[in-house]
JSON list of C-alpha atoms in Angstrom, two decimals:
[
{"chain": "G", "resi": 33, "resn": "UNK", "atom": "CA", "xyz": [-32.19, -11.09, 11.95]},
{"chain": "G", "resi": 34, "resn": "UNK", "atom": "CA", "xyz": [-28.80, -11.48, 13.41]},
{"chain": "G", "resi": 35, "resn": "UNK", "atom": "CA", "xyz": [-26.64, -8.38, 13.83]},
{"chain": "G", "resi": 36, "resn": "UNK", "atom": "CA", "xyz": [-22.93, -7.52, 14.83]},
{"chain": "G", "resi": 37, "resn": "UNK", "atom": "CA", "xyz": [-20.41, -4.63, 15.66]},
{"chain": "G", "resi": 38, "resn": "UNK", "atom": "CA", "xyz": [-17.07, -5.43, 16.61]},
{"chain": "G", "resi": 39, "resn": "UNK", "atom": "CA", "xyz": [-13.72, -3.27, 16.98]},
{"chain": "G", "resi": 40, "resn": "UNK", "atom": "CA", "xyz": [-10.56, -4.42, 17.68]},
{"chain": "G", "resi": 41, "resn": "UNK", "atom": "CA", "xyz": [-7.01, -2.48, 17.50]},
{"chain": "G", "resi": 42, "resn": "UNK", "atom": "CA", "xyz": [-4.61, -3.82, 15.76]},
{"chain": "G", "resi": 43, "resn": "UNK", "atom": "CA", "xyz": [-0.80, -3.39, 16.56]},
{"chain": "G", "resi": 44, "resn": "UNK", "atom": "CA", "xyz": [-0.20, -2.66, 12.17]},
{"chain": "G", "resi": 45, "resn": "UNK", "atom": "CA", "xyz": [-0.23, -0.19, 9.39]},
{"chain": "G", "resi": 46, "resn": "UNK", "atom": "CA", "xyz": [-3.48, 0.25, 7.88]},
{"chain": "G", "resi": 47, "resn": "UNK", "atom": "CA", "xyz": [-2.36, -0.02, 4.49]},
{"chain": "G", "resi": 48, "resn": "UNK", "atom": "CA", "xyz": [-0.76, -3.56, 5.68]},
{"chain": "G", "resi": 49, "resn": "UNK", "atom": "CA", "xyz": [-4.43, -5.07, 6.92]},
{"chain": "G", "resi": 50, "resn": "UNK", "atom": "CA", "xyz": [-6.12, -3.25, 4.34]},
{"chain": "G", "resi": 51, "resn": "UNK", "atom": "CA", "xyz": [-4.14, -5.44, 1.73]},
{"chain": "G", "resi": 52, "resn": "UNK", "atom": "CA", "xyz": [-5.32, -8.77, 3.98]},
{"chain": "G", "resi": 53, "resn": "UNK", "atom": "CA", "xyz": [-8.43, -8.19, 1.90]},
{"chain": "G", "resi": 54, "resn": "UNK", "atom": "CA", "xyz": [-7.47, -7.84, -1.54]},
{"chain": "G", "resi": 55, "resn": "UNK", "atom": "CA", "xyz": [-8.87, -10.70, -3.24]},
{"chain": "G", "resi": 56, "resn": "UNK", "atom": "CA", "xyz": [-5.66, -12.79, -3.60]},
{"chain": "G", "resi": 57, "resn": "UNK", "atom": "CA", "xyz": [-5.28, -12.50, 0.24]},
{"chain": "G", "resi": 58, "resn": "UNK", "atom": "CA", "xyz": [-8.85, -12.92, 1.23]},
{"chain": "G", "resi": 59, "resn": "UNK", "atom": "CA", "xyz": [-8.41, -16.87, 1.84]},
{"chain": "G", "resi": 60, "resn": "UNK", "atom": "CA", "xyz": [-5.82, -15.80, 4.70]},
{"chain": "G", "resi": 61, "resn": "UNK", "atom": "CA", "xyz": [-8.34, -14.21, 6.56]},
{"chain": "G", "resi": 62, "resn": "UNK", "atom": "CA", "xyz": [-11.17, -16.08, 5.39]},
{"chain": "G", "resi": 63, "resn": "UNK", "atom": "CA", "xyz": [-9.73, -19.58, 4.70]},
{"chain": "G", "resi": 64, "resn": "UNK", "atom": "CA", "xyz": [-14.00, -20.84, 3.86]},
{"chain": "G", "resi": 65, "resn": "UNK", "atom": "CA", "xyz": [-13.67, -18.75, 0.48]},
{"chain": "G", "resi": 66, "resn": "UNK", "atom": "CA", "xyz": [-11.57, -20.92, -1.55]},
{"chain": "G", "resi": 67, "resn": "UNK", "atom": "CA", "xyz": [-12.48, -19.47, -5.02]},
{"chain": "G", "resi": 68, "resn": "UNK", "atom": "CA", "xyz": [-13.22, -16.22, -6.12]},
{"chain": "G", "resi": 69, "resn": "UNK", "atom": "CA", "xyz": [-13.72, -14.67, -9.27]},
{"chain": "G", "resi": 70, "resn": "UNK", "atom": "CA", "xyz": [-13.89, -11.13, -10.78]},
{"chain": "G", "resi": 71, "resn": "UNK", "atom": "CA", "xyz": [-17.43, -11.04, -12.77]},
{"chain": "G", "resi": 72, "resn": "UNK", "atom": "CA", "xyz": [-17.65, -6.88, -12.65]},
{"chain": "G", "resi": 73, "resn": "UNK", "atom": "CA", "xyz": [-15.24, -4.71, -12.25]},
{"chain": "G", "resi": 74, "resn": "UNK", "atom": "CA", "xyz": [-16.55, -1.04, -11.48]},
{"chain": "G", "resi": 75, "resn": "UNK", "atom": "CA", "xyz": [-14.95, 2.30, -11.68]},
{"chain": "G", "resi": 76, "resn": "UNK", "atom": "CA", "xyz": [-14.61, 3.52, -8.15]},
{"chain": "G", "resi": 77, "resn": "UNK", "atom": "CA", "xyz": [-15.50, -0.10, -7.19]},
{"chain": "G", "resi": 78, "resn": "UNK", "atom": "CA", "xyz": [-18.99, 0.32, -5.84]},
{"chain": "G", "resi": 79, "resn": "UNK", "atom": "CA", "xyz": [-21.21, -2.69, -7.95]},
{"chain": "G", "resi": 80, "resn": "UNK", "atom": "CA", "xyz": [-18.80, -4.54, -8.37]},
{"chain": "G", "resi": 81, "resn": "UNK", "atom": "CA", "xyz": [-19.64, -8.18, -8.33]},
{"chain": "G", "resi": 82, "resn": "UNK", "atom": "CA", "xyz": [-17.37, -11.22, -7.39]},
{"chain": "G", "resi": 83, "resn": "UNK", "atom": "CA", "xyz": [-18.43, -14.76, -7.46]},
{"chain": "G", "resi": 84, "resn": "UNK", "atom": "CA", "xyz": [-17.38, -16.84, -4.54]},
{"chain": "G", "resi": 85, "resn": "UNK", "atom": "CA", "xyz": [-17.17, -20.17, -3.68]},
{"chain": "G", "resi": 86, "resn": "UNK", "atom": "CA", "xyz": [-17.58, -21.00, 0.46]},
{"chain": "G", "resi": 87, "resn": "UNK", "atom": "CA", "xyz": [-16.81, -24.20, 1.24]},
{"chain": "G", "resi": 88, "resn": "UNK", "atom": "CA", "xyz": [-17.81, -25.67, 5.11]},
{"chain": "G", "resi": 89, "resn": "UNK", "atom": "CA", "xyz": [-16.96, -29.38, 5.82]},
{"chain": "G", "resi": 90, "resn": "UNK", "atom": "CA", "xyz": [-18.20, -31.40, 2.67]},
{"chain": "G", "resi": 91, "resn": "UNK", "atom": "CA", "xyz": [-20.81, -28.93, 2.11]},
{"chain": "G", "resi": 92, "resn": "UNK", "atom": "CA", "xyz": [-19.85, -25.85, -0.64]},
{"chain": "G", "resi": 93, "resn": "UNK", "atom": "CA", "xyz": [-22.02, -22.69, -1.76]},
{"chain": "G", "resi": 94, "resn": "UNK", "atom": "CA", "xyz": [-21.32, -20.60, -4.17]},
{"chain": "G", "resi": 95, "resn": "UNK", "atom": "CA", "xyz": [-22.54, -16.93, -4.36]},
{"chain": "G", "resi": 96, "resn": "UNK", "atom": "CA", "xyz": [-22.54, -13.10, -5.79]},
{"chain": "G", "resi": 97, "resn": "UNK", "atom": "CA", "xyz": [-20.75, -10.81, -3.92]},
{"chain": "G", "resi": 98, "resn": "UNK", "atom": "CA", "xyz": [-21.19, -7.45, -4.58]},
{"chain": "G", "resi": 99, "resn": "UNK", "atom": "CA", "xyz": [-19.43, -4.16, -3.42]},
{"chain": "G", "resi": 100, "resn": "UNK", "atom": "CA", "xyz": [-22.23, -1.71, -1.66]},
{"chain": "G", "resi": 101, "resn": "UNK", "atom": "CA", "xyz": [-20.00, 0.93, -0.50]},
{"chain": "G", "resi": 102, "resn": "UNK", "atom": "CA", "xyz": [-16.39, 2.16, -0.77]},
{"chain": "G", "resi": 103, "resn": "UNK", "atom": "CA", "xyz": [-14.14, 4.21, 0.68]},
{"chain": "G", "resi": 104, "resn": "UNK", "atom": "CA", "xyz": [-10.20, 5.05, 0.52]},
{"chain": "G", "resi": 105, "resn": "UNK", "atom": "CA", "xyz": [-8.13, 7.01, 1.65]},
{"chain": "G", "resi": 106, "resn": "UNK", "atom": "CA", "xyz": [-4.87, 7.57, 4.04]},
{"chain": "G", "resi": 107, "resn": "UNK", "atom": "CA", "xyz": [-6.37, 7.27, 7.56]},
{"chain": "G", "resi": 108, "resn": "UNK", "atom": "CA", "xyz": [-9.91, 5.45, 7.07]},
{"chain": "G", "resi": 109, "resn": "UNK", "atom": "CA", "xyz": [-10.30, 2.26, 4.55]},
{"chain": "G", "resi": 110, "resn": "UNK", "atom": "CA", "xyz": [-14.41, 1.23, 4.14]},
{"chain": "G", "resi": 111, "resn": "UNK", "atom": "CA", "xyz": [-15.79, -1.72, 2.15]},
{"chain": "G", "resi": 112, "resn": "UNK", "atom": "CA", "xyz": [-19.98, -2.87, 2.03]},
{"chain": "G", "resi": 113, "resn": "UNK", "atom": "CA", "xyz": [-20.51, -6.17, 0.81]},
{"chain": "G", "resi": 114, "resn": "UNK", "atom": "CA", "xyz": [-23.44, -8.03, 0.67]},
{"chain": "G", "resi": 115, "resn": "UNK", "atom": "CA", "xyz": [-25.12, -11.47, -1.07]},
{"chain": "G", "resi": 116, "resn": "UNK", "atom": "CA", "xyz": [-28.19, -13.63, -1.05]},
{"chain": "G", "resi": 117, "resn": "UNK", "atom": "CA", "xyz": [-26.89, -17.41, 0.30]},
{"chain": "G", "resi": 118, "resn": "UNK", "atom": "CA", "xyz": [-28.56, -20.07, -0.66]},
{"chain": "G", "resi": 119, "resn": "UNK", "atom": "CA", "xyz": [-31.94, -18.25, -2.18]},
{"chain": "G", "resi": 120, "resn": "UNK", "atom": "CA", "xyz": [-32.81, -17.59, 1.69]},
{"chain": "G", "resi": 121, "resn": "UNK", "atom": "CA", "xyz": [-30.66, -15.49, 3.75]},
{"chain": "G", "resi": 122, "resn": "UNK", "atom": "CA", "xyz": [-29.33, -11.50, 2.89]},
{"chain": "G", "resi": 123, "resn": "UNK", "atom": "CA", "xyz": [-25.55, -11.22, 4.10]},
{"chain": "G", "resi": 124, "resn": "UNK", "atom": "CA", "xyz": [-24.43, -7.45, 4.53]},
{"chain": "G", "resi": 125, "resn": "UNK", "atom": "CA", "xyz": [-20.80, -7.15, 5.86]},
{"chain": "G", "resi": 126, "resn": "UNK", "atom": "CA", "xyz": [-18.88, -4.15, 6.45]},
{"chain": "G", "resi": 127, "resn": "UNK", "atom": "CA", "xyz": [-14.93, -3.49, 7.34]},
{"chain": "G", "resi": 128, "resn": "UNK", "atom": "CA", "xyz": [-13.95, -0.50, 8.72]},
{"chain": "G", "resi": 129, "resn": "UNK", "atom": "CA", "xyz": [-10.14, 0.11, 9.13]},
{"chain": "G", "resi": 130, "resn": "UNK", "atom": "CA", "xyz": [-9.04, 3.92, 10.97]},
{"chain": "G", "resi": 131, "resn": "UNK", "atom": "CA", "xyz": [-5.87, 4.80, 11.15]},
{"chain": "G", "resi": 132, "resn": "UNK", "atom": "CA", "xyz": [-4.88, 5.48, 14.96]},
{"chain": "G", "resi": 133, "resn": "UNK", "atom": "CA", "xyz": [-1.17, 5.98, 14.79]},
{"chain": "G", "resi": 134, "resn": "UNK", "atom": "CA", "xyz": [1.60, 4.53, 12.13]},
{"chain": "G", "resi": 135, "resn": "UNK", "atom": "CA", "xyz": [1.21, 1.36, 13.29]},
{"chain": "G", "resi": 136, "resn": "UNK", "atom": "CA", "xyz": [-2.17, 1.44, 15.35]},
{"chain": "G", "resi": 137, "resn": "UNK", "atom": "CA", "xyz": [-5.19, 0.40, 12.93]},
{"chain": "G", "resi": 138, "resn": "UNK", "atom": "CA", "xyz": [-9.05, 0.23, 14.52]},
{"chain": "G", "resi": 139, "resn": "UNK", "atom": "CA", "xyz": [-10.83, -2.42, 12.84]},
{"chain": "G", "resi": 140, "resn": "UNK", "atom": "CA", "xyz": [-14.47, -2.25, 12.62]},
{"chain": "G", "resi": 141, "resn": "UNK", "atom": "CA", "xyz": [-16.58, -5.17, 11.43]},
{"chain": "G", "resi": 142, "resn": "UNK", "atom": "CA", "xyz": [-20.01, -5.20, 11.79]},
{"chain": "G", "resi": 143, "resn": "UNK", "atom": "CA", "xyz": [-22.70, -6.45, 9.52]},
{"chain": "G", "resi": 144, "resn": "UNK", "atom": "CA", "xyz": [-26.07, -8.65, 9.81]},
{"chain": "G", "resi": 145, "resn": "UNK", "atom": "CA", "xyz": [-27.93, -12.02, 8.62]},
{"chain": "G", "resi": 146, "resn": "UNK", "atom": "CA", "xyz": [-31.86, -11.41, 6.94]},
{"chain": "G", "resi": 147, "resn": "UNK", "atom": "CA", "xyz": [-34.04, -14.55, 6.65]},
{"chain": "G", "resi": 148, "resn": "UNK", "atom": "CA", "xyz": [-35.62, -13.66, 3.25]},
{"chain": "G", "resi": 149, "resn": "UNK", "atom": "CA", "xyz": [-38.50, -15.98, 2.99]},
{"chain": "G", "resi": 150, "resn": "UNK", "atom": "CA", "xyz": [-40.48, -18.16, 5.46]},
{"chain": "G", "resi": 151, "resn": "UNK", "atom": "CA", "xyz": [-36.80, -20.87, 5.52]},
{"chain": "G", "resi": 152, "resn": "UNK", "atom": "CA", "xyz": [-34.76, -18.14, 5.69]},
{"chain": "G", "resi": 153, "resn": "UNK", "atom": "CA", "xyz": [-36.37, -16.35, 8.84]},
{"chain": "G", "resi": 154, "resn": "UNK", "atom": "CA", "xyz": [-37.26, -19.81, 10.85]},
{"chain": "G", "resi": 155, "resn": "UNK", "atom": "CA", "xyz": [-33.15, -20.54, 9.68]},
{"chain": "G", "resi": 156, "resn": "UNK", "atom": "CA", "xyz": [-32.14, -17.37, 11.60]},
{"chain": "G", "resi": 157, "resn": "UNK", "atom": "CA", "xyz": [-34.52, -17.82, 14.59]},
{"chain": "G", "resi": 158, "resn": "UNK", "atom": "CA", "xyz": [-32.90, -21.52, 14.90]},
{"chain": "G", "resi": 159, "resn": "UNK", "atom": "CA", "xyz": [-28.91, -19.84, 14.52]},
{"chain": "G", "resi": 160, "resn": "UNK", "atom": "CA", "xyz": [-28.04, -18.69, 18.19]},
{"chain": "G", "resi": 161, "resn": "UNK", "atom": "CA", "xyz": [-26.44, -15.69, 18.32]},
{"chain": "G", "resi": 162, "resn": "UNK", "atom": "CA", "xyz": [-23.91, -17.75, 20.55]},
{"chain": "G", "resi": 163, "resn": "UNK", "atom": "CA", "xyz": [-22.17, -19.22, 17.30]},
{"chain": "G", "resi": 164, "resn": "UNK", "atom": "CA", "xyz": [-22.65, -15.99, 15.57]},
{"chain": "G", "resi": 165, "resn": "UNK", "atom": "CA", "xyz": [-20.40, -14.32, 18.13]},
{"chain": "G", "resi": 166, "resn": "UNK", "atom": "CA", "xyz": [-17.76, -17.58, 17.60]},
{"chain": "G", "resi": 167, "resn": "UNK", "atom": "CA", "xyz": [-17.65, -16.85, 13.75]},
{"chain": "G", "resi": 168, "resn": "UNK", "atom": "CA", "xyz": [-16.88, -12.88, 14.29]},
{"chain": "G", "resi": 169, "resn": "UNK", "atom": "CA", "xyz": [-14.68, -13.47, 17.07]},
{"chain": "G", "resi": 170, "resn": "UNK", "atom": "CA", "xyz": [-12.62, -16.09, 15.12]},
{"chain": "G", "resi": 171, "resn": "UNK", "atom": "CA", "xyz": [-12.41, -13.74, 12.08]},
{"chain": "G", "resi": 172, "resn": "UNK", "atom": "CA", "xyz": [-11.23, -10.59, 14.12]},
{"chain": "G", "resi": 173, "resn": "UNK", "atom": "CA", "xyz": [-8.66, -13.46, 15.99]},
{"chain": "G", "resi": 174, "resn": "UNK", "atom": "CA", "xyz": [-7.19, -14.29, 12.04]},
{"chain": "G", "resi": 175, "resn": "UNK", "atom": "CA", "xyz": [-7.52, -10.48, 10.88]},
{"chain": "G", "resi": 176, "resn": "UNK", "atom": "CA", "xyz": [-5.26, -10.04, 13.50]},
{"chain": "G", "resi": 177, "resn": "UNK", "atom": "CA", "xyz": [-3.06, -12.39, 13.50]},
{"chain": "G", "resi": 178, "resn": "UNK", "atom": "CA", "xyz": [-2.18, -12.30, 9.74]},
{"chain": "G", "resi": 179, "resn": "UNK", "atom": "CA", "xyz": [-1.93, -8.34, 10.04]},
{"chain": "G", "resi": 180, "resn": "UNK", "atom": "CA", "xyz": [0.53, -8.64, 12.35]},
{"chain": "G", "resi": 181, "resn": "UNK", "atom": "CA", "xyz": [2.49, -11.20, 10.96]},
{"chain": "G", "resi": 182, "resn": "UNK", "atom": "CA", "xyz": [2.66, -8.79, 7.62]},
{"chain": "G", "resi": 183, "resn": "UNK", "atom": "CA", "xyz": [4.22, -6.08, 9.87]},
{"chain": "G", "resi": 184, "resn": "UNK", "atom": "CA", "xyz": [6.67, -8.44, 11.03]},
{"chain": "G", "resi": 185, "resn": "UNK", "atom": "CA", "xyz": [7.59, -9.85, 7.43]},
{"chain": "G", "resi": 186, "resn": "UNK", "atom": "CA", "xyz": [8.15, -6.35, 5.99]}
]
Protein backbone atom coordinates (compact mmCIF):
# COMPACT_ATOMS: atom_id res chain seq x y z
CA UNK A 1 0.00 0.00 0.00
CA UNK A 2 1.18 3.41 -0.84
CA UNK A 3 0.10 6.31 1.37
CA UNK A 4 0.32 10.24 1.35
CA UNK A 5 -0.34 13.50 3.43
CA UNK A 6 0.55 16.67 2.05
CA UNK A 7 -0.30 20.45 3.06
CA UNK A 8 0.52 23.31 1.33
CA UNK A 9 -0.76 27.11 1.89
CA UNK A 10 -2.01 28.70 -0.66
CA UNK A 11 -1.80 32.57 -1.16
CA UNK A 12 -6.13 32.42 -2.31
CA UNK A 13 -9.67 32.44 -1.14
CA UNK A 14 -10.93 29.15 -0.31
CA UNK A 15 -14.00 29.45 -2.13
CA UNK A 16 -11.61 30.35 -5.29
CA UNK A 17 -9.53 26.75 -5.05
CA UNK A 18 -12.48 25.07 -3.88
CA UNK A 19 -14.12 25.87 -7.37
CA UNK A 20 -10.61 24.40 -9.11
CA UNK A 21 -12.46 21.18 -8.40
CA UNK A 22 -15.81 21.46 -9.65
CA UNK A 23 -16.05 19.09 -12.36
CA UNK A 24 -15.82 21.54 -15.30
CA UNK A 25 -12.48 22.75 -13.76
CA UNK A 26 -11.09 19.48 -12.68
CA UNK A 27 -8.96 19.04 -16.06
CA UNK A 28 -7.03 22.35 -14.86
CA UNK A 29 -5.77 20.74 -12.02
CA UNK A 30 -5.81 17.35 -13.21
CA UNK A 31 -5.14 17.72 -16.99
CA UNK A 32 -5.00 13.19 -17.10
CA UNK A 33 -8.95 13.33 -16.59
CA UNK A 34 -10.09 14.36 -19.89
CA UNK A 35 -13.76 13.15 -19.61
CA UNK A 36 -16.02 13.02 -16.93
CA UNK A 37 -19.47 12.28 -16.56
CA UNK A 38 -22.27 12.68 -13.95
CA UNK A 39 -23.79 8.95 -13.51
CA UNK A 40 -25.37 9.78 -9.75
CA UNK A 41 -26.11 12.67 -8.43
CA UNK A 42 -26.80 12.49 -4.53
CA UNK A 43 -28.49 14.79 -2.15
CA UNK A 44 -25.81 16.13 0.11
CA UNK A 45 -23.38 14.59 -2.45
CA UNK A 46 -22.01 11.66 -0.52
CA UNK A 47 -22.49 8.39 -3.26
CA UNK A 48 -22.34 10.14 -5.78
CA UNK A 49 -20.73 8.46 -8.70
CA UNK A 50 -18.85 10.05 -11.73
CA UNK A 51 -17.36 8.17 -14.53
CA UNK A 52 -13.95 9.25 -15.62
CA UNK A 53 -11.84 8.81 -18.29
CA UNK A 54 -7.70 9.06 -17.38
CA UNK A 55 -5.75 9.16 -20.15
CA UNK A 56 -1.54 8.65 -19.72
CA UNK A 57 0.55 8.69 -22.98
CA UNK A 58 -1.38 6.38 -25.53
CA UNK A 59 -2.65 4.39 -22.76
CA UNK A 60 -6.50 5.50 -21.36
CA UNK A 61 -8.62 3.99 -18.32
CA UNK A 62 -11.73 4.67 -17.58
CA UNK A 63 -13.29 4.37 -14.05
CA UNK A 64 -16.15 5.02 -11.21
CA UNK A 65 -15.56 7.66 -9.06
CA UNK A 66 -17.49 7.93 -6.22
CA UNK A 67 -17.94 10.65 -3.44
CA UNK A 68 -17.09 8.96 0.22
CA UNK A 69 -17.33 11.94 2.28
CA UNK A 70 -18.40 15.61 2.16
CA UNK A 71 -18.13 18.54 3.80
CA UNK A 72 -18.97 22.45 3.27
CA UNK A 73 -18.93 25.13 4.78
CA UNK A 74 -17.28 28.85 5.14
CA UNK A 75 -13.83 28.07 6.62
CA UNK A 76 -13.22 24.17 5.93
CA UNK A 77 -14.16 22.50 2.32
CA UNK A 78 -13.73 18.27 2.53
CA UNK A 79 -14.21 15.83 -0.37
CA UNK A 80 -13.47 11.55 -0.14
CA UNK A 81 -13.18 10.00 -3.32
CA UNK A 82 -12.28 6.73 -4.11
CA UNK A 83 -12.30 3.94 -7.26
CA UNK A 84 -11.13 0.51 -8.21
CA UNK A 85 -8.47 1.09 -11.44
CA UNK A 86 -8.11 -1.35 -13.61
CA UNK A 87 -9.92 -4.41 -11.54
CA UNK A 88 -6.60 -4.28 -9.28
CA UNK A 89 -5.78 -1.30 -7.33
CA UNK A 90 -8.32 0.76 -4.54
CA UNK A 91 -7.68 4.65 -5.02
CA UNK A 92 -8.92 6.73 -1.89
CA UNK A 93 -8.16 10.51 -2.25
CA UNK A 94 -9.04 13.18 0.01
CA UNK A 95 -8.86 17.28 -0.29
CA UNK A 96 -8.91 19.22 2.54
CA UNK A 97 -9.14 23.07 2.06
CA UNK A 98 -9.12 25.42 5.74
CA UNK A 99 -9.60 28.67 5.61
CA UNK A 100 -6.51 30.56 7.30
CA UNK A 101 -7.21 34.16 6.54
CA UNK A 102 -9.28 35.88 3.44
CA UNK A 103 -6.89 34.98 1.21
CA UNK A 104 -4.75 32.21 3.07
CA UNK A 105 -6.25 28.60 2.18
CA UNK A 106 -4.38 25.23 3.80
CA UNK A 107 -4.67 22.55 1.40
CA UNK A 108 -4.61 19.09 2.59
CA UNK A 109 -4.31 16.14 0.23
CA UNK A 110 -3.65 12.95 1.39
CA UNK A 111 -4.96 9.63 0.28
CA UNK A 112 -3.49 5.96 -0.51
CA UNK A 113 -3.03 3.12 -3.34
CA UNK A 114 -4.45 -0.79 -2.21
CA UNK A 115 -3.23 -3.68 -4.42
CA UNK A 116 -6.54 -5.66 -4.39
CA UNK A 117 -5.57 -9.02 -5.64
CA UNK A 118 -2.25 -10.92 -6.05
CA UNK A 119 -1.42 -8.08 -9.54
CA UNK A 120 -2.57 -5.44 -7.70
CA UNK A 121 -0.30 -5.89 -4.47
CA UNK A 122 3.02 -7.17 -6.51
CA UNK A 123 1.89 -3.69 -8.84
CA UNK A 124 2.25 -1.56 -5.67
CA UNK A 125 5.36 -3.32 -4.24
CA UNK A 126 7.00 -2.63 -7.86
CA UNK A 127 5.62 1.49 -7.76
CA UNK A 128 8.40 3.35 -5.66
CA UNK A 129 7.14 5.62 -3.47
CA UNK A 130 9.78 7.97 -5.24
CA UNK A 131 7.28 8.60 -8.26
CA UNK A 132 4.43 8.58 -5.90
CA UNK A 133 5.87 11.65 -4.19
CA UNK A 134 6.49 13.24 -8.06
CA UNK A 135 2.68 12.73 -8.86
CA UNK A 136 1.48 14.55 -5.40
CA UNK A 137 4.05 17.06 -5.58
CA UNK A 138 3.15 17.97 -9.23
CA UNK A 139 -0.59 18.12 -8.34
CA UNK A 140 -0.12 20.43 -5.19
CA UNK A 141 2.52 22.54 -7.81
CA UNK A 142 -0.86 22.92 -10.44
CA UNK A 143 -3.45 23.31 -7.42
CA UNK A 144 -1.45 26.10 -6.76
CA UNK A 145 -0.69 27.60 -9.50
CA UNK A 146 -4.22 27.69 -11.06
CA UNK A 147 -5.59 28.96 -7.55
CA UNK A 148 -3.59 31.69 -7.72
CA UNK A 149 -3.98 32.63 -11.08
CA UNK A 150 -8.01 32.70 -10.24
CA UNK A 151 -7.22 35.31 -7.51
CA UNK A 152 -5.43 37.29 -9.91
CA UNK A 153 -8.20 37.07 -12.75
CA UNK A 154 -10.99 38.17 -10.37
Amino acid sequence: MITWHEEVLIAANIEKVWHLFDLDQMQRIMPQIVETTVLEKKEGVVGSTYQQVYREGKRTETYIVTDLEHEETATKKHNKSGFTLAKMIEVETSITLIKIAENETKLIYSGQNKGLNFLGKLFMKLSSNKKNQQVVDGFLERVKTEALKEADEK
